[in-house]
Structure formats: structure tokens, C-alpha cells
């Protein structure tokens, strides 16, 4: 079962910041939070990931609460091309590797 | 850039056929994964491999097998394709250390008729 909970859909105006929330209240101390997005008919695209510190890259920022039970992905200036399904994933450690267990994601619609 | 390449983008196969889906990565990653994606069910893990010749079952391994003879290549095999295996199949790869990035291929759309 997925270890994350996300709203099924969100809207955002073009040019504004998109803030996508995610709850992961059962996360373990050594499990990372990952964000991917998927545009229809394509493979998931990696966005960002983090353990406990906030992270920023050229695509987005990831804010993780101090208790690590929730996080927010921020797209600072959303464009129409950011319309996609966004997945928040806790990478579950299993044996020799870590699996990505996907939930249902949030469909972000960026509107002009 | 990391590249995960899936051999076929679209395939149509007949019920009972043996189907091979091939995936190649160019980053010397230890870990490789096969997922399938269906409307309303999201992405579900079929199998993963953490080294050459090593494999572990994911959440839905029934009806599938895998092969990892070389580090860069991970094959998904449908021994006898059935219509309920019509789906999009996604391959992914990543390094073995904790907190690394996992990269996905573009997907293979398989239709079994």
C-alpha cells in the first residue's frame, strides 16, 4: 500500500506558484520522500527528493516538515506545460534496494 | 543525461504468445524495476532486480518473469500473454545507495488480443 496521501486534483493559475501537499505520517527515519510527475502517455519524470532538509533544484522546491509527516512540492512559476499528475512517494527500503510505491497522485491543472 | 530505453513503444500480441519487453540503461545502475500502469490502479511494481541475476518479486508478479543477465539490461517476460496483461509497462533504474534518483523509461504500450 502507498504510504502517502495526496489531494486528487488541484488548479493553479499560470505564472503563480503551485503548492502540492502530501501526507506521509508513517514514514520511517531512513525513508526518503520523492516527487515525480507524469504527463499523459509518458514515463514518470523525476522532480526532486529529500530526507529531512528542504531541497531546491531548477524545477521545484521541496519543503519537509520537521516531524517529517508531511511535505509540500512548490513549482514557483507554474506554466501550462506543468499540467500533469504529480506523485509523492516514500521510498520503502526492502532488502537490497528501495522500492517506489506509487499512490494515486494529484492531477494539477494549470490554467491560463 | 541518464537514459532508460525500452525497446518497443507499442506492441500488439495474440493471447498465448510469449512476449519479451526489453529495457536498457546506460548509467551502470545496480537496481532496475518493472512496473505496469492501469487506469484507476496507478503504477504497480511487478519485479525488481538489485544486481545481475538477482531478482525480487514486487506486488503483482503473477504471470510474469524477468531476466537480468547483464547489468545494463532487464527483461520482462510474459510466458503466455493474456488479455488482462494489456497495459502500459514502465522500466526504471537507479543506483544502489540510499537516496539516489530512480529514472523511468518512456513506457511500452502492450495490447493483447
PDB file of C-alpha atoms in Angstrom:
ATOM      1  CA  UNK A   1       0.000   0.000   0.000  1.00  0.00           C
ATOM      2  CA  UNK A   2       1.088   3.537  -0.724  1.00  0.00           C
ATOM      3  CA  UNK A   3       2.416   5.376   2.294  1.00  0.00           C
ATOM      4  CA  UNK A   4       1.328   8.804   1.074  1.00  0.00           C
ATOM      5  CA  UNK A   5      -1.920  10.747   0.812  1.00  0.00           C
ATOM      6  CA  UNK A   6      -2.441  13.494  -1.748  1.00  0.00           C
ATOM      7  CA  UNK A   7      -5.470  15.501  -2.885  1.00  0.00           C
ATOM      8  CA  UNK A   8      -6.812  14.025  -6.117  1.00  0.00           C
ATOM      9  CA  UNK A   9      -6.776  17.301  -8.024  1.00  0.00           C
ATOM     10  CA  UNK A  10      -5.720  20.945  -7.836  1.00  0.00           C
ATOM     11  CA  UNK A  11      -5.884  24.001 -10.065  1.00  0.00           C
ATOM     12  CA  UNK A  12      -3.301  26.738 -10.390  1.00  0.00           C
ATOM     13  CA  UNK A  13      -3.194  29.955 -12.411  1.00  0.00           C
ATOM     14  CA  UNK A  14      -0.403  30.259 -14.934  1.00  0.00           C
ATOM     15  CA  UNK A  15       2.535  32.223 -13.534  1.00  0.00           C
ATOM     16  CA  UNK A  16       1.560  31.615  -9.936  1.00  0.00           C
ATOM     17  CA  UNK A  17       3.207  29.221  -7.503  1.00  0.00           C
ATOM     18  CA  UNK A  18       1.723  25.745  -7.323  1.00  0.00           C
ATOM     19  CA  UNK A  19       1.880  24.191  -3.846  1.00  0.00           C
ATOM     20  CA  UNK A  20       1.182  20.485  -3.809  1.00  0.00           C
ATOM     21  CA  UNK A  21       0.740  18.911  -0.367  1.00  0.00           C
ATOM     22  CA  UNK A  22       1.491  15.357   0.687  1.00  0.00           C
ATOM     23  CA  UNK A  23       0.941  13.469   3.943  1.00  0.00           C
ATOM     24  CA  UNK A  24       3.263  10.617   4.904  1.00  0.00           C
ATOM     25  CA  UNK A  25       2.601  10.197   8.614  1.00  0.00           C
ATOM     26  CA  UNK A  26       4.029   6.648   8.825  1.00  0.00           C
ATOM     27  CA  UNK A  27       7.354   7.471   7.223  1.00  0.00           C
ATOM     28  CA  UNK A  28      10.395   5.828   8.798  1.00  0.00           C
ATOM     29  CA  UNK A  29      13.546   7.677   9.755  1.00  0.00           C
ATOM     30  CA  UNK A  30      15.614   6.493   6.803  1.00  0.00           C
ATOM     31  CA  UNK A  31      12.949   6.717   4.104  1.00  0.00           C
ATOM     32  CA  UNK A  32      13.201   9.457   1.510  1.00  0.00           C
ATOM     33  CA  UNK A  33      10.341  11.454   0.020  1.00  0.00           C
ATOM     34  CA  UNK A  34      10.354  11.580  -3.778  1.00  0.00           C
ATOM     35  CA  UNK A  35       8.287  13.594  -6.226  1.00  0.00           C
ATOM     36  CA  UNK A  36       7.643  12.585  -9.811  1.00  0.00           C
ATOM     37  CA  UNK A  37       5.256  13.856 -12.411  1.00  0.00           C
ATOM     38  CA  UNK A  38       3.677  12.160 -15.358  1.00  0.00           C
ATOM     39  CA  UNK A  39       2.320  13.745 -18.458  1.00  0.00           C
ATOM     40  CA  UNK A  40      -0.197  11.632 -20.291  1.00  0.00           C
ATOM     41  CA  UNK A  41       1.275   8.615 -22.100  1.00  0.00           C
ATOM     42  CA  UNK A  42       4.828   9.312 -20.949  1.00  0.00           C
ATOM     43  CA  UNK A  43       7.020   7.752 -18.282  1.00  0.00           C
ATOM     44  CA  UNK A  44       7.229   9.450 -14.860  1.00  0.00           C
ATOM     45  CA  UNK A  45       9.695  12.326 -14.736  1.00  0.00           C
ATOM     46  CA  UNK A  46      11.839  12.789 -11.641  1.00  0.00           C
ATOM     47  CA  UNK A  47      11.422  16.178  -9.957  1.00  0.00           C
ATOM     48  CA  UNK A  48      13.116  16.206  -6.573  1.00  0.00           C
ATOM     49  CA  UNK A  49      13.654  14.188  -3.411  1.00  0.00           C
ATOM     50  CA  UNK A  50      14.716  14.749   0.194  1.00  0.00           C
ATOM     51  CA  UNK A  51      15.180  13.154   3.585  1.00  0.00           C
ATOM     52  CA  UNK A  52      14.603  15.867   6.161  1.00  0.00           C
ATOM     53  CA  UNK A  53      16.077  19.120   4.893  1.00  0.00           C
ATOM     54  CA  UNK A  54      14.335  21.361   2.410  1.00  0.00           C
ATOM     55  CA  UNK A  55      15.610  20.902  -1.117  1.00  0.00           C
ATOM     56  CA  UNK A  56      15.611  23.088  -4.229  1.00  0.00           C
ATOM     57  CA  UNK A  57      16.604  22.445  -7.800  1.00  0.00           C
ATOM     58  CA  UNK A  58      15.919  24.048 -11.158  1.00  0.00           C
ATOM     59  CA  UNK A  59      12.450  22.525 -11.331  1.00  0.00           C
ATOM     60  CA  UNK A  60      10.992  22.868  -7.859  1.00  0.00           C
ATOM     61  CA  UNK A  61      11.399  23.189  -4.107  1.00  0.00           C
ATOM     62  CA  UNK A  62      10.572  20.529  -1.543  1.00  0.00           C
ATOM     63  CA  UNK A  63       9.575  21.578   1.957  1.00  0.00           C
ATOM     64  CA  UNK A  64       9.509  18.779   4.553  1.00  0.00           C
ATOM     65  CA  UNK A  65       8.030  19.429   7.982  1.00  0.00           C
ATOM     66  CA  UNK A  66      10.246  18.988  10.993  1.00  0.00           C
ATOM     67  CA  UNK A  67       8.385  15.858  12.125  1.00  0.00           C
ATOM     68  CA  UNK A  68       8.634  14.555   8.515  1.00  0.00           C
ATOM     69  CA  UNK A  69       4.976  13.621   8.470  1.00  0.00           C
ATOM     70  CA  UNK A  70       4.152  15.854   5.537  1.00  0.00           C
ATOM     71  CA  UNK A  71       5.776  17.757   2.703  1.00  0.00           C
ATOM     72  CA  UNK A  72       4.952  20.313   0.020  1.00  0.00           C
ATOM     73  CA  UNK A  73       6.213  20.488  -3.526  1.00  0.00           C
ATOM     74  CA  UNK A  74       6.430  24.029  -4.831  1.00  0.00           C
ATOM     75  CA  UNK A  75       6.552  24.913  -8.505  1.00  0.00           C
ATOM     76  CA  UNK A  76       7.459  28.604  -8.229  1.00  0.00           C
ATOM     77  CA  UNK A  77       6.006  29.865 -11.531  1.00  0.00           C
ATOM     78  CA  UNK A  78       3.642  27.319 -12.999  1.00  0.00           C
ATOM     79  CA  UNK A  79       3.259  27.135 -16.774  1.00  0.00           C
ATOM     80  CA  UNK A  80       0.734  25.294 -18.905  1.00  0.00           C
ATOM     81  CA  UNK A  81       3.377  22.619 -19.521  1.00  0.00           C
ATOM     82  CA  UNK A  82       3.337  21.814 -15.804  1.00  0.00           C
ATOM     83  CA  UNK A  83      -0.136  20.317 -16.159  1.00  0.00           C
ATOM     84  CA  UNK A  84       0.404  16.692 -15.137  1.00  0.00           C
ATOM     85  CA  UNK A  85      -0.192  14.077 -12.453  1.00  0.00           C
ATOM     86  CA  UNK A  86       2.197  14.633  -9.550  1.00  0.00           C
ATOM     87  CA  UNK A  87       3.195  11.712  -7.375  1.00  0.00           C
ATOM     88  CA  UNK A  88       4.553  11.999  -3.856  1.00  0.00           C
ATOM     89  CA  UNK A  89       6.306   8.763  -2.962  1.00  0.00           C
ATOM     90  CA  UNK A  90       8.041   7.391   0.085  1.00  0.00           C
ATOM     91  CA  UNK A  91      10.800   5.111  -0.990  1.00  0.00           C
ATOM     92  CA  UNK A  92      10.369   1.929   1.033  1.00  0.00           C
ATOM     93  CA  UNK A  93      13.575   0.107   1.854  1.00  0.00           C
ATOM     94  CA  UNK A  94      13.360  -3.579   1.013  1.00  0.00           C
ATOM     95  CA  UNK A  95      16.237  -5.962   1.239  1.00  0.00           C
ATOM     96  CA  UNK A  96      18.996  -4.734  -1.021  1.00  0.00           C
ATOM     97  CA  UNK A  97      17.156  -1.890  -2.588  1.00  0.00           C
ATOM     98  CA  UNK A  98      14.435   0.683  -2.166  1.00  0.00           C
ATOM     99  CA  UNK A  99      11.140   0.428  -3.982  1.00  0.00           C
ATOM    100  CA  UNK A 100       8.993   3.299  -5.142  1.00  0.00           C
ATOM    101  CA  UNK A 101       5.394   2.589  -4.163  1.00  0.00           C
ATOM    102  CA  UNK A 102       3.109   4.912  -6.093  1.00  0.00           C
ATOM    103  CA  UNK A 103      -0.190   6.260  -4.821  1.00  0.00           C
ATOM    104  CA  UNK A 104      -2.875   7.868  -6.957  1.00  0.00           C
ATOM    105  CA  UNK A 105      -1.189  11.255  -7.212  1.00  0.00           C
ATOM    106  CA  UNK A 106      -2.543  14.782  -7.663  1.00  0.00           C
ATOM    107  CA  UNK A 107      -3.722  15.963 -11.051  1.00  0.00           C
ATOM    108  CA  UNK A 108      -2.526  19.551 -11.371  1.00  0.00           C
ATOM    109  CA  UNK A 109      -4.312  21.674 -13.929  1.00  0.00           C
ATOM    110  CA  UNK A 110      -2.549  24.931 -14.768  1.00  0.00           C
ATOM    111  CA  UNK A 111      -4.993  27.409 -16.254  1.00  0.00           C
ATOM    112  CA  UNK A 112      -4.269  30.488 -18.373  1.00  0.00           C
TER     113      UNK A 112
ATOM    114  CA  UNK B   1      21.680  12.603 -19.164  1.00  0.00           C
ATOM    115  CA  UNK B   2      20.588   9.277 -17.791  1.00  0.00           C
ATOM    116  CA  UNK B   3      18.834   7.196 -20.356  1.00  0.00           C
ATOM    117  CA  UNK B   4      16.450   4.306 -19.759  1.00  0.00           C
ATOM    118  CA  UNK B   5      15.416   2.875 -23.090  1.00  0.00           C
ATOM    119  CA  UNK B   6      12.530   0.496 -23.620  1.00  0.00           C
ATOM    120  CA  UNK B   7      12.772  -1.493 -26.808  1.00  0.00           C
ATOM    121  CA  UNK B   8       9.228  -1.111 -28.073  1.00  0.00           C
ATOM    122  CA  UNK B   9       6.842   1.758 -27.616  1.00  0.00           C
ATOM    123  CA  UNK B  10       3.766  -0.042 -28.930  1.00  0.00           C
ATOM    124  CA  UNK B  11       3.159  -3.769 -29.306  1.00  0.00           C
ATOM    125  CA  UNK B  12       0.175  -5.875 -30.263  1.00  0.00           C
ATOM    126  CA  UNK B  13       0.365  -9.568 -29.383  1.00  0.00           C
ATOM    127  CA  UNK B  14      -2.016 -12.511 -29.504  1.00  0.00           C
ATOM    128  CA  UNK B  15      -3.289 -14.407 -26.494  1.00  0.00           C
ATOM    129  CA  UNK B  16      -0.906 -17.209 -25.611  1.00  0.00           C
ATOM    130  CA  UNK B  17       2.141 -15.640 -27.251  1.00  0.00           C
ATOM    131  CA  UNK B  18       5.408 -15.293 -25.372  1.00  0.00           C
ATOM    132  CA  UNK B  19       6.275 -11.627 -25.059  1.00  0.00           C
ATOM    133  CA  UNK B  20       9.616 -10.015 -24.248  1.00  0.00           C
ATOM    134  CA  UNK B  21       9.876  -6.421 -23.101  1.00  0.00           C
ATOM    135  CA  UNK B  22      13.430  -5.177 -23.043  1.00  0.00           C
ATOM    136  CA  UNK B  23      14.914  -2.340 -21.036  1.00  0.00           C
ATOM    137  CA  UNK B  24      18.429  -0.931 -21.224  1.00  0.00           C
ATOM    138  CA  UNK B  25      20.044   1.717 -19.025  1.00  0.00           C
ATOM    139  CA  UNK B  26      23.316   3.492 -19.659  1.00  0.00           C
ATOM    140  CA  UNK B  27      24.297   4.618 -16.151  1.00  0.00           C
ATOM    141  CA  UNK B  28      25.734   1.414 -14.681  1.00  0.00           C
ATOM    142  CA  UNK B  29      22.846   1.260 -12.178  1.00  0.00           C
ATOM    143  CA  UNK B  30      22.563  -1.751  -9.907  1.00  0.00           C
ATOM    144  CA  UNK B  31      18.800  -1.525  -9.413  1.00  0.00           C
ATOM    145  CA  UNK B  32      16.222  -1.978 -12.133  1.00  0.00           C
ATOM    146  CA  UNK B  33      12.438  -2.195 -11.919  1.00  0.00           C
ATOM    147  CA  UNK B  34       9.394  -3.156 -13.957  1.00  0.00           C
ATOM    148  CA  UNK B  35       6.026  -1.518 -13.290  1.00  0.00           C
ATOM    149  CA  UNK B  36       2.706  -1.674 -15.027  1.00  0.00           C
ATOM    150  CA  UNK B  37       0.239   1.184 -15.110  1.00  0.00           C
ATOM    151  CA  UNK B  38      -3.522   0.842 -15.483  1.00  0.00           C
ATOM    152  CA  UNK B  39      -6.286   3.448 -15.231  1.00  0.00           C
ATOM    153  CA  UNK B  40      -7.577   3.702 -11.687  1.00  0.00           C
ATOM    154  CA  UNK B  41      -4.891   1.387 -10.331  1.00  0.00           C
ATOM    155  CA  UNK B  42      -1.829   3.579 -10.803  1.00  0.00           C
ATOM    156  CA  UNK B  43       1.685   2.186 -11.084  1.00  0.00           C
ATOM    157  CA  UNK B  44       2.218  -1.230  -9.589  1.00  0.00           C
ATOM    158  CA  UNK B  45       5.580  -2.944  -9.120  1.00  0.00           C
ATOM    159  CA  UNK B  46       5.947  -6.284 -10.908  1.00  0.00           C
ATOM    160  CA  UNK B  47       9.581  -7.245 -10.281  1.00  0.00           C
ATOM    161  CA  UNK B  48      12.836  -5.601  -9.412  1.00  0.00           C
ATOM    162  CA  UNK B  49      16.478  -6.566  -9.593  1.00  0.00           C
ATOM    163  CA  UNK B  50      19.303  -5.307  -7.418  1.00  0.00           C
ATOM    164  CA  UNK B  51      22.162  -6.973  -9.287  1.00  0.00           C
ATOM    165  CA  UNK B  52      22.944  -9.219 -12.215  1.00  0.00           C
ATOM    166  CA  UNK B  53      20.982 -12.476 -11.946  1.00  0.00           C
ATOM    167  CA  UNK B  54      19.280 -11.232  -8.771  1.00  0.00           C
ATOM    168  CA  UNK B  55      15.566 -10.519  -8.657  1.00  0.00           C
ATOM    169  CA  UNK B  56      12.751  -9.986  -6.201  1.00  0.00           C
ATOM    170  CA  UNK B  57       9.014 -10.119  -6.659  1.00  0.00           C
ATOM    171  CA  UNK B  58       7.074  -6.920  -6.457  1.00  0.00           C
ATOM    172  CA  UNK B  59       3.401  -6.600  -5.680  1.00  0.00           C
ATOM    173  CA  UNK B  60       1.965  -8.279  -8.797  1.00  0.00           C
ATOM    174  CA  UNK B  61       4.451 -10.866 -10.159  1.00  0.00           C
ATOM    175  CA  UNK B  62       1.884 -13.449 -11.238  1.00  0.00           C
ATOM    176  CA  UNK B  63       2.053 -14.184 -14.955  1.00  0.00           C
ATOM    177  CA  UNK B  64       5.455 -12.523 -15.356  1.00  0.00           C
ATOM    178  CA  UNK B  65       9.102 -13.456 -15.122  1.00  0.00           C
ATOM    179  CA  UNK B  66      12.273 -11.421 -15.514  1.00  0.00           C
ATOM    180  CA  UNK B  67      15.839 -11.853 -16.653  1.00  0.00           C
ATOM    181  CA  UNK B  68      18.933  -9.850 -15.766  1.00  0.00           C
ATOM    182  CA  UNK B  69      21.939 -11.428 -17.446  1.00  0.00           C
ATOM    183  CA  UNK B  70      23.820  -8.155 -17.907  1.00  0.00           C
ATOM    184  CA  UNK B  71      23.889  -5.165 -15.636  1.00  0.00           C
ATOM    185  CA  UNK B  72      22.500  -2.759 -18.195  1.00  0.00           C
ATOM    186  CA  UNK B  73      19.612  -4.919 -19.387  1.00  0.00           C
ATOM    187  CA  UNK B  74      16.452  -6.030 -17.603  1.00  0.00           C
ATOM    188  CA  UNK B  75      13.859  -8.055 -19.485  1.00  0.00           C
ATOM    189  CA  UNK B  76      10.226  -8.643 -18.595  1.00  0.00           C
ATOM    190  CA  UNK B  77       8.750 -11.852 -19.947  1.00  0.00           C
ATOM    191  CA  UNK B  78       5.118 -12.776 -20.352  1.00  0.00           C
ATOM    192  CA  UNK B  79       5.255 -16.540 -20.802  1.00  0.00           C
ATOM    193  CA  UNK B  80       1.726 -16.786 -22.195  1.00  0.00           C
ATOM    194  CA  UNK B  81       0.157 -13.401 -22.772  1.00  0.00           C
ATOM    195  CA  UNK B  82      -3.424 -12.865 -21.708  1.00  0.00           C
ATOM    196  CA  UNK B  83      -5.831 -10.022 -22.367  1.00  0.00           C
ATOM    197  CA  UNK B  84      -5.660  -8.880 -18.748  1.00  0.00           C
ATOM    198  CA  UNK B  85      -1.991  -8.087 -19.319  1.00  0.00           C
ATOM    199  CA  UNK B  86      -2.918  -5.321 -21.736  1.00  0.00           C
ATOM    200  CA  UNK B  87      -1.298  -2.319 -20.082  1.00  0.00           C
ATOM    201  CA  UNK B  88       1.486   0.228 -20.167  1.00  0.00           C
ATOM    202  CA  UNK B  89       4.754  -1.192 -18.875  1.00  0.00           C
ATOM    203  CA  UNK B  90       7.386   1.038 -17.372  1.00  0.00           C
ATOM    204  CA  UNK B  91      11.015   0.230 -16.720  1.00  0.00           C
ATOM    205  CA  UNK B  92      13.105   2.160 -14.228  1.00  0.00           C
ATOM    206  CA  UNK B  93      16.672   2.119 -12.944  1.00  0.00           C
ATOM    207  CA  UNK B  94      18.682   3.628 -10.114  1.00  0.00           C
ATOM    208  CA  UNK B  95      21.940   3.294  -8.224  1.00  0.00           C
ATOM    209  CA  UNK B  96      22.065   1.177  -5.107  1.00  0.00           C
ATOM    210  CA  UNK B  97      22.866   3.798  -2.495  1.00  0.00           C
ATOM    211  CA  UNK B  98      20.121   5.208  -0.342  1.00  0.00           C
ATOM    212  CA  UNK B  99      18.573   8.436  -1.553  1.00  0.00           C
ATOM    213  CA  UNK B 100      19.574   8.071  -5.173  1.00  0.00           C
ATOM    214  CA  UNK B 101      17.381   9.075  -8.101  1.00  0.00           C
ATOM    215  CA  UNK B 102      15.347   6.484  -9.974  1.00  0.00           C
ATOM    216  CA  UNK B 103      14.793   7.158 -13.662  1.00  0.00           C
ATOM    217  CA  UNK B 104      11.979   5.855 -15.824  1.00  0.00           C
ATOM    218  CA  UNK B 105      11.757   4.922 -19.453  1.00  0.00           C
ATOM    219  CA  UNK B 106       9.054   6.216 -21.767  1.00  0.00           C
ATOM    220  CA  UNK B 107       6.883   3.132 -21.420  1.00  0.00           C
ATOM    221  CA  UNK B 108       5.748   0.270 -23.624  1.00  0.00           C
ATOM    222  CA  UNK B 109       2.083   0.017 -24.533  1.00  0.00           C
ATOM    223  CA  UNK B 110       1.149  -3.644 -24.851  1.00  0.00           C
ATOM    224  CA  UNK B 111      -2.169  -4.764 -26.266  1.00  0.00           C
ATOM    225  CA  UNK B 112      -3.027  -8.470 -26.078  1.00  0.00           C
ATOM    226  CA  UNK B 113      -5.820  -9.524 -28.421  1.00  0.00           C
TER     227      UNK B 113
END
